[in-house]
């Protein structure tokens, strides 16, 4: 599945504000070392995880950027500049054998695990366990969306959107809202010590452009399911767009940090 750099730019400030600070600090503490700390960023996009984590890390860093979109990796590389050593890995996550986990101090991802399927997750956790690498997976969507000002069909549109989230995004039928739970369960079963924390977006009038883009995206996904009549989706979108700028919207996410203490 492809993502536009524009959308990733719109969501980044909300993502960074939403990350659980304690889990982020614990992930950064794993990288406190006298030598260069090596981080693998899975589905790196334009490098949001680098910008979220690197300022909290007190060590020289090398980032292995993994994404199937070379244009996004190129943006990430340019934006990281000389702040860290960068290796580009333009590859599809389906090729689990090719993931550059060996010797890494941390694997990280943000807004990725809700896109993956259960079988892929099983294979990934096996590869991670074999490499004995910790994982910091931020911002998996949890299926909850709430507006302080409600309009007709909020629940029906969110239900359709959540069903769309479970569609195949290239890595098998997606876990969608079940992602953080399934990830935590698989990692615990593999012997990891797992920490979880909510990381909801709190979207207000300051993020009007992002809200508009999000609303169009939700409507498109809801339409694609065919679960709800076009006229109802159109009415919902119209009512929601009229309210951008008033009230707040909360979108649930969860962060997971897994430490291979027992793995
Ligand atoms: C929602 S975006 C998140 C990007 C970035 N981590 C962030 O937080 O801004 C998901 C990223 O995963 C990448 N991706 C999705 N499916 C992939 C696959 N099968 N193989 C490699 N990368 C993939 C996309 O190109 C995109 O950059």
XYZ file of N, CA and C and ligand atoms in Angstrom:
816
model
N 0.847 -1.191 0.000
C 0.000 0.000 0.000
C 0.889 1.251 0.000
N 0.499 2.260 -0.777
C 1.357 3.446 -0.841
C 0.759 4.603 -0.040
N 1.638 5.446 0.445
C 1.230 6.593 1.262
C 1.879 7.837 0.691
N 1.118 8.957 0.657
C 1.705 10.172 0.104
C 2.523 10.886 1.174
N 3.623 11.505 0.713
C 4.466 12.271 1.630
C 3.650 13.395 2.266
N 2.673 13.919 1.508
C 1.840 15.014 2.017
C 1.031 14.556 3.237
N 0.411 13.362 3.136
C -0.375 12.838 4.262
C 0.539 12.566 5.465
N 1.729 11.997 5.196
C 2.642 11.693 6.304
C 3.086 12.988 7.004
N 3.232 14.053 6.224
C 3.624 15.337 6.807
C 2.498 15.904 7.675
N 1.247 15.737 7.193
C 0.103 16.263 7.955
C -0.061 15.541 9.292
N 0.187 14.231 9.289
C -0.077 13.486 10.522
C 1.090 13.532 11.509
N 2.281 13.887 11.026
C 3.471 13.772 11.886
C 3.380 14.551 13.205
N 2.912 15.824 13.208
C 2.862 16.524 14.506
C 1.910 15.846 15.485
N 0.808 15.307 14.973
C -0.133 14.601 15.858
C 0.480 13.298 16.359
N 1.186 12.593 15.466
C 1.856 11.355 15.868
C 2.873 11.628 16.975
N 3.653 12.670 16.788
C 4.712 12.944 17.765
C 4.122 13.351 19.113
N 3.034 14.121 19.070
C 2.391 14.528 20.330
C 1.703 13.346 21.005
N 1.287 12.354 20.202
C 0.506 11.237 20.740
C 1.367 10.151 21.372
N 2.597 9.997 20.894
C 3.437 8.891 21.415
C 3.490 8.927 22.932
N 3.383 7.767 23.557
C 3.485 7.702 25.007
C 4.916 8.079 25.419
N 5.079 9.129 26.258
C 6.433 9.602 26.597
C 7.248 8.572 27.362
N 6.595 7.777 28.214
C 7.354 6.798 29.020
C 7.913 5.690 28.132
N 7.106 5.217 27.187
C 7.598 4.164 26.290
C 8.687 4.712 25.365
N 8.485 5.951 24.913
C 9.521 6.566 24.053
C 10.840 6.696 24.821
N 10.764 7.124 26.109
C 11.976 7.269 26.923
C 12.627 5.902 27.146
N 11.805 4.877 27.379
C 12.356 3.532 27.609
C 13.020 3.009 26.332
N 12.428 3.310 25.185
C 13.031 2.889 23.908
C 14.357 3.619 23.702
N 14.362 4.919 24.000
C 15.591 5.712 23.827
C 16.686 5.203 24.768
N 16.281 4.796 25.992
C 17.265 4.327 26.977
C 17.965 3.056 26.495
N 17.279 2.277 25.661
C 17.906 1.059 25.122
C 19.098 1.398 24.226
N 19.136 2.645 23.773
C 20.173 3.042 22.810
C 21.307 3.824 23.472
N 21.281 3.828 24.832
C 22.347 4.534 25.553
C 23.585 3.620 25.550
N 24.552 3.929 24.699
C 25.718 3.044 24.604
C 26.930 3.819 24.087
N 28.134 3.339 24.419
C 29.343 4.075 24.033
C 29.619 4.018 22.535
N 29.066 3.001 21.869
C 29.311 2.886 20.429
C 28.083 3.431 19.676
N 28.133 3.320 18.373
C 27.014 3.802 17.550
C 25.798 2.888 17.748
N 24.662 3.483 18.029
C 23.428 2.712 18.226
C 22.750 2.507 16.872
N 22.395 1.253 16.584
C 21.807 0.930 15.277
C 20.312 0.651 15.409
N 19.519 1.396 14.634
C 18.058 1.289 14.679
C 17.548 0.895 13.300
N 16.634 -0.079 13.263
C 15.980 -0.462 11.998
C 14.585 0.133 12.016
N 14.269 0.980 11.038
C 12.943 1.608 10.977
C 12.135 0.933 9.871
N 11.148 0.134 10.290
C 10.347 -0.652 9.340
C 9.183 0.189 8.820
N 9.063 0.325 7.508
C 8.020 1.196 6.945
C 8.320 2.633 7.343
N 9.543 3.072 7.030
C 10.057 4.348 7.576
C 9.348 5.570 7.029
N 8.704 5.461 5.857
C 8.103 6.647 5.254
C 9.150 7.736 5.081
N 8.828 8.950 5.521
C 9.764 10.072 5.351
C 10.673 10.252 6.566
N 10.658 9.272 7.483
C 11.591 9.322 8.621
C 10.997 9.906 9.893
N 9.688 9.797 10.051
C 9.040 10.355 11.240
C 9.578 9.736 12.530
N 9.839 8.426 12.517
C 10.322 7.770 13.745
C 11.699 8.302 14.140
N 12.526 8.586 13.140
C 13.832 9.186 13.459
C 13.623 10.508 14.182
N 12.728 11.338 13.629
C 12.521 12.663 14.231
C 11.873 12.561 15.615
N 11.103 11.495 15.834
C 10.458 11.329 17.142
C 11.439 10.816 18.193
N 12.342 9.934 17.780
C 13.172 9.214 18.750
C 14.577 9.797 18.906
N 15.193 10.159 17.789
C 16.613 10.536 17.813
C 16.941 11.641 18.821
N 16.085 12.676 18.966
C 16.436 13.729 19.931
C 16.498 13.237 21.371
N 15.932 12.067 21.653
C 15.931 11.537 23.026
C 17.079 10.553 23.259
N 17.874 10.331 22.226
C 18.933 9.311 22.306
C 20.284 9.989 22.487
N 20.979 9.526 23.535
C 22.255 10.144 23.869
C 23.400 9.298 23.309
N 23.402 9.036 22.017
C 24.477 8.240 21.405
C 24.496 8.565 19.913
N 25.642 8.333 19.303
C 25.689 8.444 17.842
C 24.817 7.324 17.273
N 24.126 7.613 16.164
C 23.152 6.637 15.664
C 23.381 6.276 14.196
N 23.013 5.028 13.879
C 22.960 4.579 12.484
C 21.552 4.046 12.252
N 20.869 4.565 11.269
C 19.490 4.146 10.992
C 19.440 3.359 9.684
N 18.831 2.172 9.766
C 18.574 1.364 8.569
C 17.123 1.612 8.186
N 16.920 2.297 7.082
C 15.576 2.707 6.671
C 14.989 1.681 5.716
N 13.877 1.063 6.112
C 13.234 0.022 5.305
C 11.869 0.514 4.840
N 11.654 0.501 3.532
C 10.339 0.848 2.981
C 10.307 0.346 1.539
N 9.103 0.032 1.034
C 9.057 -0.397 -0.365
C 8.919 0.789 -1.312
N 8.838 1.994 -0.752
C 8.696 3.188 -1.588
C 10.019 3.963 -1.564
N 10.827 3.806 -2.638
C 12.148 4.467 -2.644
C 12.045 5.985 -2.577
N 10.933 6.548 -3.067
C 10.801 8.015 -3.033
C 10.669 8.491 -1.578
N 9.944 7.724 -0.755
C 9.813 8.106 0.658
C 11.158 7.943 1.373
N 11.861 6.855 1.066
C 13.185 6.662 1.698
C 14.108 7.826 1.326
N 14.024 8.274 0.082
C 14.903 9.380 -0.366
C 14.594 10.648 0.439
N 13.307 10.887 0.707
C 12.950 12.069 1.522
C 13.509 11.898 2.943
N 13.336 10.674 3.495
C 13.832 10.422 4.861
C 15.334 10.661 4.927
N 16.043 10.130 3.945
C 17.511 10.259 3.919
C 17.922 11.736 3.856
N 17.211 12.478 2.991
C 17.541 13.903 2.850
C 17.260 14.650 4.157
N 16.125 14.326 4.806
C 15.761 15.069 6.019
C 16.662 14.696 7.206
N 17.135 13.466 7.247
C 18.052 13.077 8.339
C 19.410 13.744 8.132
N 19.796 13.892 6.877
C 21.037 14.590 6.543
C 22.229 13.978 7.253
N 22.980 14.841 7.948
C 24.194 14.374 8.619
C 23.933 14.041 10.082
N 22.670 14.064 10.493
C 22.358 13.845 11.919
C 22.597 12.398 12.349
N 22.634 11.475 11.387
C 22.903 10.065 11.701
C 23.430 9.396 10.438
N 24.108 8.267 10.640
C 24.471 7.460 9.473
C 23.197 6.786 8.975
N 23.042 6.702 7.658
C 21.809 6.136 7.101
C 22.150 5.058 6.086
N 21.426 3.936 6.206
C 21.482 2.877 5.169
C 20.088 2.755 4.609
N 19.932 2.803 3.292
C 18.604 2.649 2.687
C 18.372 1.180 2.330
N 17.211 0.658 2.688
C 16.820 -0.719 2.346
C 15.471 -0.678 1.643
N 15.483 -0.374 0.333
C 14.217 -0.317 -0.392
C 13.702 -1.726 -0.663
N 12.894 -2.251 0.227
C 12.416 -3.624 0.031
C 11.006 -3.779 0.578
N 10.373 -4.855 0.106
C 9.020 -5.168 0.550
C 9.119 -5.966 1.834
N 8.334 -5.577 2.826
C 8.386 -6.268 4.117
C 8.004 -7.737 4.005
N 7.369 -8.101 2.862
C 7.020 -9.519 2.683
C 8.277 -10.396 2.679
N 9.384 -9.808 2.234
C 10.636 -10.590 2.188
C 11.299 -10.526 3.567
N 10.718 -11.289 4.487
C 11.169 -11.242 5.883
C 12.659 -11.576 6.013
N 13.124 -12.496 5.162
C 14.530 -12.902 5.242
C 15.477 -11.738 4.976
N 14.970 -10.746 4.238
C 15.848 -9.634 3.836
C 15.883 -8.513 4.876
N 15.049 -8.606 5.920
C 15.028 -7.498 6.894
C 16.389 -7.379 7.581
N 16.948 -6.171 7.628
C 18.309 -6.002 8.161
C 18.324 -5.912 9.687
N 17.900 -7.021 10.338
C 17.780 -6.998 11.803
C 19.083 -7.374 12.505
N 19.942 -8.116 11.800
C 21.146 -8.650 12.463
C 22.000 -7.535 13.041
N 22.326 -7.654 14.318
C 23.216 -6.699 14.970
C 22.555 -5.384 15.353
N 21.246 -5.247 15.108
C 20.576 -3.982 15.444
C 20.331 -3.901 16.950
N 20.295 -2.675 17.464
C 20.013 -2.464 18.888
C 18.528 -2.260 19.138
N 17.796 -1.879 18.086
C 16.348 -1.654 18.223
C 15.720 -1.722 16.839
N 14.550 -2.369 16.772
C 13.705 -2.232 15.571
C 12.549 -1.333 15.970
N 12.170 -0.446 15.071
C 11.049 0.431 15.381
C 10.147 0.554 14.164
N 8.919 0.997 14.425
C 7.961 1.232 13.340
C 6.918 2.170 13.903
N 6.310 2.971 13.044
C 5.154 3.722 13.516
C 4.087 3.653 12.435
N 2.848 3.507 12.908
C 1.694 3.424 12.005
C 1.882 2.322 10.976
N 2.446 1.217 11.384
C 2.690 0.112 10.451
C 1.905 -1.149 10.815
N 1.891 -1.523 12.087
C 1.425 -2.867 12.418
C -0.064 -3.068 12.180
N -0.855 -1.986 12.106
C -2.274 -2.173 11.769
C -2.456 -2.536 10.288
N -1.387 -2.421 9.499
C -1.458 -2.785 8.067
C -1.118 -4.243 7.818
N -0.548 -4.916 8.814
C 0.000 -6.255 8.557
C -0.992 -7.350 8.931
N -0.789 -8.519 8.366
C -1.658 -9.660 8.655
C -1.061 -10.562 9.725
N -1.891 -11.476 10.218
C -1.488 -12.357 11.321
C -0.308 -13.264 10.935
N -0.335 -13.819 9.708
C 0.745 -14.731 9.307
C 2.069 -13.972 9.193
N 1.987 -12.773 8.591
C 3.204 -11.966 8.474
C 3.745 -11.660 9.872
N 2.839 -11.312 10.782
C 3.248 -10.954 12.143
C 3.991 -12.127 12.797
N 3.448 -13.332 12.600
C 4.077 -14.528 13.183
C 5.519 -14.666 12.660
N 5.673 -14.525 11.346
C 7.009 -14.652 10.745
C 7.941 -13.545 11.213
N 7.390 -12.346 11.334
C 8.212 -11.210 11.769
C 8.703 -11.421 13.201
N 7.804 -11.846 14.087
C 8.194 -12.042 15.491
C 9.250 -13.141 15.586
N 9.128 -14.159 14.740
C 10.147 -15.224 14.741
C 11.503 -14.648 14.322
N 11.504 -13.794 13.299
C 12.770 -13.200 12.821
C 13.361 -12.273 13.887
N 12.497 -11.507 14.534
C 12.947 -10.569 15.575
C 13.542 -11.334 16.757
N 12.856 -12.419 17.142
C 13.301 -13.223 18.290
C 14.651 -13.865 17.988
N 14.765 -14.366 16.760
C 16.022 -15.005 16.381
C 17.180 -14.002 16.456
N 16.891 -12.751 16.079
C 17.942 -11.725 16.095
C 18.106 -11.109 17.490
N 17.198 -11.447 18.423
C 17.202 -10.909 19.802
C 17.230 -9.379 19.817
N 16.340 -8.800 19.037
C 16.288 -7.341 18.921
C 15.010 -6.836 19.607
N 15.099 -5.758 20.413
C 13.892 -5.164 20.992
C 13.061 -4.469 19.910
N 11.770 -4.259 20.201
C 10.882 -3.604 19.232
C 10.117 -2.472 19.899
N 10.102 -1.327 19.222
C 9.286 -0.184 19.669
C 8.330 0.133 18.521
N 7.080 -0.301 18.686
C 6.076 -0.134 17.623
C 5.063 0.910 18.082
N 5.135 2.092 17.517
C 4.272 3.193 17.956
C 3.049 3.303 17.051
N 1.958 3.785 17.634
C 0.839 4.322 16.854
C 0.101 3.329 15.964
N -0.252 2.182 16.548
C -1.153 1.270 15.830
C -2.590 1.707 16.130
N -3.373 1.895 15.102
C -4.774 2.328 15.264
C -5.542 1.270 16.042
N -6.383 1.723 17.012
C -7.089 0.741 17.858
C -8.590 0.638 17.597
N -9.086 1.328 16.564
C -10.494 1.167 16.195
C -11.428 2.193 16.831
N -10.882 3.041 17.712
C -11.750 4.021 18.392
C -11.592 5.406 17.781
N -12.733 5.976 17.428
C -12.734 7.333 16.890
C -13.915 8.053 17.515
N -13.647 9.242 18.073
C -14.732 9.932 18.783
C -14.651 11.429 18.507
N -15.801 12.033 18.184
C -15.860 13.483 17.993
C -16.618 14.099 19.163
N -16.133 15.246 19.675
C -16.837 15.886 20.799
C -18.204 16.391 20.342
N -18.332 16.735 19.058
C -19.628 17.127 18.505
C -20.076 16.009 17.564
N -21.116 15.299 17.934
C -21.505 14.154 17.109
C -22.380 14.593 15.935
N -22.366 13.815 14.860
C -23.286 14.032 13.727
C -23.883 12.667 13.371
N -24.949 12.694 12.566
C -25.604 11.450 12.170
C -24.613 10.536 11.456
N -24.686 9.258 11.754
C -23.911 8.213 11.089
C -22.431 8.155 11.481
N -22.050 8.835 12.558
C -20.663 8.674 13.036
C -20.360 7.190 13.256
N -21.222 6.522 14.006
C -20.948 5.128 14.377
C -20.924 4.227 13.143
N -21.872 4.445 12.218
C -21.949 3.578 11.030
C -20.716 3.772 10.141
N -20.279 5.019 9.997
C -19.110 5.280 9.141
C -17.845 4.706 9.791
N -17.700 4.875 11.106
C -16.512 4.331 11.785
C -16.519 2.801 11.691
N -17.706 2.193 11.825
C -17.781 0.720 11.725
C -17.337 0.268 10.332
N -17.784 0.979 9.294
C -17.376 0.615 7.928
C -15.868 0.848 7.747
N -15.389 1.969 8.260
C -13.954 2.271 8.165
C -13.141 1.174 8.853
N -13.592 0.747 10.030
C -12.846 -0.286 10.763
C -12.844 -1.616 10.015
N -13.939 -1.886 9.303
C -13.943 -3.124 8.517
C -12.955 -3.005 7.351
N -12.909 -1.803 6.756
C -11.953 -1.561 5.673
C -10.520 -1.727 6.176
N -10.287 -1.341 7.416
C -8.945 -1.464 8.003
C -8.453 -2.905 8.014
N -9.410 -3.846 7.963
C -9.029 -5.265 8.019
C -8.775 -5.861 6.630
N -8.879 -5.033 5.601
C -8.615 -5.502 4.235
C -7.118 -5.753 4.035
N -6.793 -6.447 2.953
C -5.391 -6.780 2.669
C -4.657 -5.545 2.144
N -3.602 -5.144 2.841
C -2.816 -3.980 2.421
C -1.472 -4.420 1.819
N -1.413 -5.720 1.467
C -0.187 -6.239 0.848
C 0.538 -7.251 1.715
N 0.143 -7.339 2.991
C 0.820 -8.255 3.911
C -0.195 -9.206 4.555
N -1.226 -9.558 3.769
C -2.287 -10.440 4.273
C -3.426 -9.636 4.866
N -4.570 -10.296 5.121
C -5.710 -9.572 5.717
C -5.247 -8.834 6.972
N -5.418 -7.498 6.959
C -4.761 -6.674 7.986
C -5.381 -6.869 9.360
N -4.537 -6.765 10.377
C -5.020 -6.859 11.756
C -5.839 -5.630 12.132
N -5.579 -4.491 11.474
C -6.350 -3.283 11.761
C -6.394 -3.014 13.263
N -7.614 -2.782 13.808
C -7.727 -2.425 15.234
C -7.198 -3.485 16.201
N -6.969 -4.720 15.744
C -6.451 -5.767 16.652
C -4.927 -5.793 16.706
N -4.275 -4.881 15.969
C -2.830 -5.006 15.766
C -2.017 -4.994 17.057
N -2.249 -3.982 17.901
C -1.394 -3.865 19.094
C -1.565 -5.085 19.999
N -2.798 -5.549 20.155
C -3.054 -6.720 20.998
C -2.380 -7.958 20.436
N -2.518 -8.153 19.124
C -1.932 -9.344 18.501
C -0.405 -9.288 18.575
N 0.137 -8.102 18.373
C 1.594 -7.934 18.438
C 2.090 -8.231 19.853
N 1.416 -7.646 20.845
C 1.826 -7.842 22.240
C 1.751 -9.324 22.613
N 0.680 -9.975 22.179
C 0.489 -11.395 22.497
C 1.601 -12.254 21.866
N 1.879 -11.986 20.588
C 2.894 -12.786 19.880
C 4.275 -12.578 20.499
N 4.571 -11.332 20.881
C 5.887 -11.049 21.466
C 6.011 -11.673 22.853
N 4.935 -11.609 23.638
C 4.963 -12.212 24.979
C 5.139 -13.724 24.853
N 4.449 -14.331 23.880
C 4.560 -15.782 23.687
C 5.978 -16.168 23.275
N 6.674 -15.229 22.613
C 8.054 -15.505 22.181
C 9.049 -15.217 23.312
N 8.535 -14.778 24.467
C 9.401 -14.565 25.622
C 9.804 -13.118 25.862
N 9.244 -12.187 25.090
C 9.566 -10.773 25.306
C 8.816 -10.241 26.534
N 9.391 -9.235 27.197
C 8.656 -8.468 28.208
C 8.000 -7.314 27.458
N 6.685 -7.220 27.552
C 5.954 -6.290 26.683
C 5.295 -5.181 27.509
N 5.517 -3.948 27.080
C 4.877 -2.789 27.708
C 3.945 -2.164 26.678
N 2.747 -1.760 27.116
C 1.766 -1.161 26.192
C 1.258 0.150 26.774
N 0.940 1.106 25.901
C 0.374 2.374 26.383
C -0.453 3.012 25.266
N -1.557 3.660 25.644
C -2.356 4.348 24.622
C -1.626 5.578 24.079
N -1.857 5.864 22.802
C -1.224 7.043 22.178
C -2.229 7.685 21.209
N -3.313 8.211 21.768
C -4.364 8.745 20.887
C -3.990 10.085 20.250
N -4.472 10.272 19.012
C -4.423 11.614 18.412
C -5.504 12.447 19.091
N -5.183 13.700 19.395
C -6.203 14.650 19.846
C -6.179 15.789 18.837
N -7.166 15.754 17.937
C -7.151 16.676 16.798
C -8.110 17.827 17.072
N -7.576 19.055 16.977
C -8.456 20.217 17.188
C -8.331 21.182 16.011
N -8.852 22.384 16.221
C -8.914 23.356 15.125
C -7.533 23.694 14.558
N -6.484 23.481 15.359
C -5.128 23.800 14.886
C -4.693 22.843 13.765
N -5.431 21.742 13.609
C -5.040 20.752 12.595
C -6.143 20.594 11.550
N -6.662 21.717 11.072
C -7.815 21.678 10.161
C -7.491 20.937 8.865
N -6.314 21.195 8.299
C -5.975 20.560 7.010
C -5.875 19.053 7.184
N -5.260 18.636 8.289
C -5.125 17.206 8.554
C -6.509 16.578 8.737
N -7.368 17.308 9.482
C -8.722 16.779 9.728
C -9.481 16.566 8.430
N -9.372 17.544 7.528
C -10.093 17.432 6.239
C -9.601 16.210 5.476
N -8.284 16.066 5.417
C -7.702 14.920 4.697
C -8.134 13.602 5.344
N -8.141 13.575 6.666
C -8.545 12.366 7.390
C -10.007 12.030 7.086
N -10.860 13.049 7.114
C -12.291 12.814 6.883
C -12.530 12.272 5.470
N -11.850 12.844 4.476
C -11.988 12.329 3.107
C -11.511 10.878 3.035
N -10.410 10.583 3.730
C -9.877 9.218 3.727
C -10.846 8.239 4.380
N -11.446 8.644 5.486
C -12.416 7.771 6.173
C -13.611 7.519 5.256
N -14.089 8.587 4.607
C -15.266 8.449 3.732
C -14.948 7.514 2.552
N -13.779 7.682 1.959
C -13.397 6.831 0.826
C -13.353 5.369 1.255
N -12.746 5.104 2.411
C -12.643 3.723 2.896
C -14.034 3.165 3.193
N -14.862 3.966 3.847
C -16.219 3.498 4.198
C -16.995 3.166 2.924
N -16.882 4.030 1.913
C -17.562 3.794 0.626
C -17.103 2.474 0.017
N -15.785 2.242 0.050
C -15.229 1.044 -0.600
C -15.780 -0.242 -0.018
N -16.208 -0.218 1.243
C -16.748 -1.453 1.840
C -18.131 -1.775 1.287
N -18.880 -0.741 0.838
C -20.261 -0.950 0.403
C -21.192 -1.236 1.577
N -20.694 -1.092 2.816
C -21.510 -1.394 4.007
C -22.550 -0.322 4.270
N -22.347 0.846 3.713
C -23.207 1.988 4.034
C -23.499 2.742 2.734
N -24.747 3.184 2.594
C -25.168 3.805 1.324
C -24.369 5.066 1.050
N -24.079 5.275 -0.237
C -23.296 6.441 -0.678
C -23.881 7.757 -0.129
N -25.219 7.885 -0.172
C -25.843 9.142 0.268
C -25.566 9.391 1.757
N -25.530 8.319 2.535
C -25.259 8.497 3.971
C -23.810 8.910 4.197
N -22.895 8.311 3.443
C -21.477 8.693 3.586
C -21.313 10.158 3.172
N -21.941 10.534 2.068
C -21.815 11.914 1.575
C -22.387 12.898 2.604
N -23.533 12.547 3.197
C -24.154 13.414 4.215
C -23.260 13.532 5.437
N -22.690 12.402 5.835
C -21.789 12.398 6.999
C -20.567 13.285 6.723
N -19.965 13.101 5.532
C -18.750 13.857 5.205
C -19.042 15.360 5.183
N -20.167 15.718 4.586
C -20.559 17.128 4.513
C -20.692 17.718 5.932
N -21.414 16.980 6.801
C -21.639 17.467 8.171
C -20.324 17.565 8.938
N -19.455 16.588 8.738
C -18.172 16.587 9.452
C -17.281 17.735 8.972
N -17.235 17.920 7.625
C -16.372 18.986 7.086
C -16.842 20.352 7.587
N -18.150 20.501 7.746
C -18.683 21.779 8.262
C -18.215 22.041 9.691
N -17.927 20.985 10.431
C -17.540 21.130 11.841
C -16.021 21.157 12.061
N -15.257 21.051 10.993
C -13.800 21.167 11.161
C -13.543 22.579 11.717
N -12.811 22.668 12.778
C -12.590 23.993 13.365
C -13.375 24.158 14.652
N -14.350 23.275 14.893
C -15.014 23.316 16.194
C -15.010 21.911 16.791
N -14.842 21.864 18.080
C -14.800 20.578 18.767
C -13.477 19.863 18.542
N -13.387 18.662 19.092
C -12.158 17.874 18.952
C -12.503 16.471 18.464
N -11.505 15.844 17.890
C -11.644 14.457 17.446
C -10.520 13.656 18.107
N -10.879 12.521 18.660
C -9.871 11.634 19.258
C -9.815 10.359 18.433
N -8.619 9.977 18.049
C -8.432 8.738 17.288
C -7.487 7.843 18.101
N -7.988 6.683 18.495
C -7.213 5.817 19.379
C -6.059 5.108 18.680
N -4.920 5.073 19.352
C -3.756 4.311 18.901
C -3.125 3.663 20.122
N -2.220 2.753 19.872
C -1.495 2.151 20.989
C -0.024 1.977 20.629
N 0.839 2.212 21.619
C 2.280 1.982 21.460
C 2.656 0.683 22.184
N 3.605 -0.026 21.623
C 4.083 -1.285 22.216
C 5.607 -1.242 22.251
N 6.162 -1.586 23.418
C 7.624 -1.726 23.528
C 7.903 -3.140 24.030
N 8.755 -3.853 23.328
C 9.026 -5.249 23.689
C 10.522 -5.447 23.896
N 10.856 -5.996 25.069
C 12.256 -6.169 25.449
C 12.583 -7.660 25.498
N 13.668 -8.068 24.847
C 13.940 -9.507 24.736
C 14.608 -10.091 25.982
N 14.265 -9.521 27.180
C 14.887 -9.992 28.424
C 14.830 -11.507 28.547
N 13.630 -12.032 28.255
C 13.410 -13.461 28.495
C 13.415 -14.247 27.190
N 13.577 -13.531 26.056
C 13.443 -14.234 24.766
C 14.670 -15.088 24.483
C 1.295 4.784 7.514
S 2.826 4.881 6.747
C 3.878 5.282 8.126
C 5.193 5.883 7.708
C 6.098 6.330 8.860
N 6.494 5.217 9.703
C 5.407 7.401 9.675
O 5.057 7.144 10.830
O 5.214 8.512 9.136
C 3.261 3.183 6.421
C 4.603 3.013 5.720
O 4.826 1.619 5.489
C 5.285 1.440 4.168
N 4.829 0.116 3.737
C 3.556 -0.330 3.648
N 3.531 -1.602 3.201
C 4.821 -1.961 3.004
C 5.447 -3.147 2.544
N 4.737 -4.229 2.184
N 6.792 -3.168 2.461
C 7.537 -2.090 2.810
N 6.994 -0.935 3.255
C 5.654 -0.873 3.346
C 4.645 2.563 3.361
O 5.366 2.857 2.179
C 4.673 3.701 4.373
O 5.870 4.433 4.300
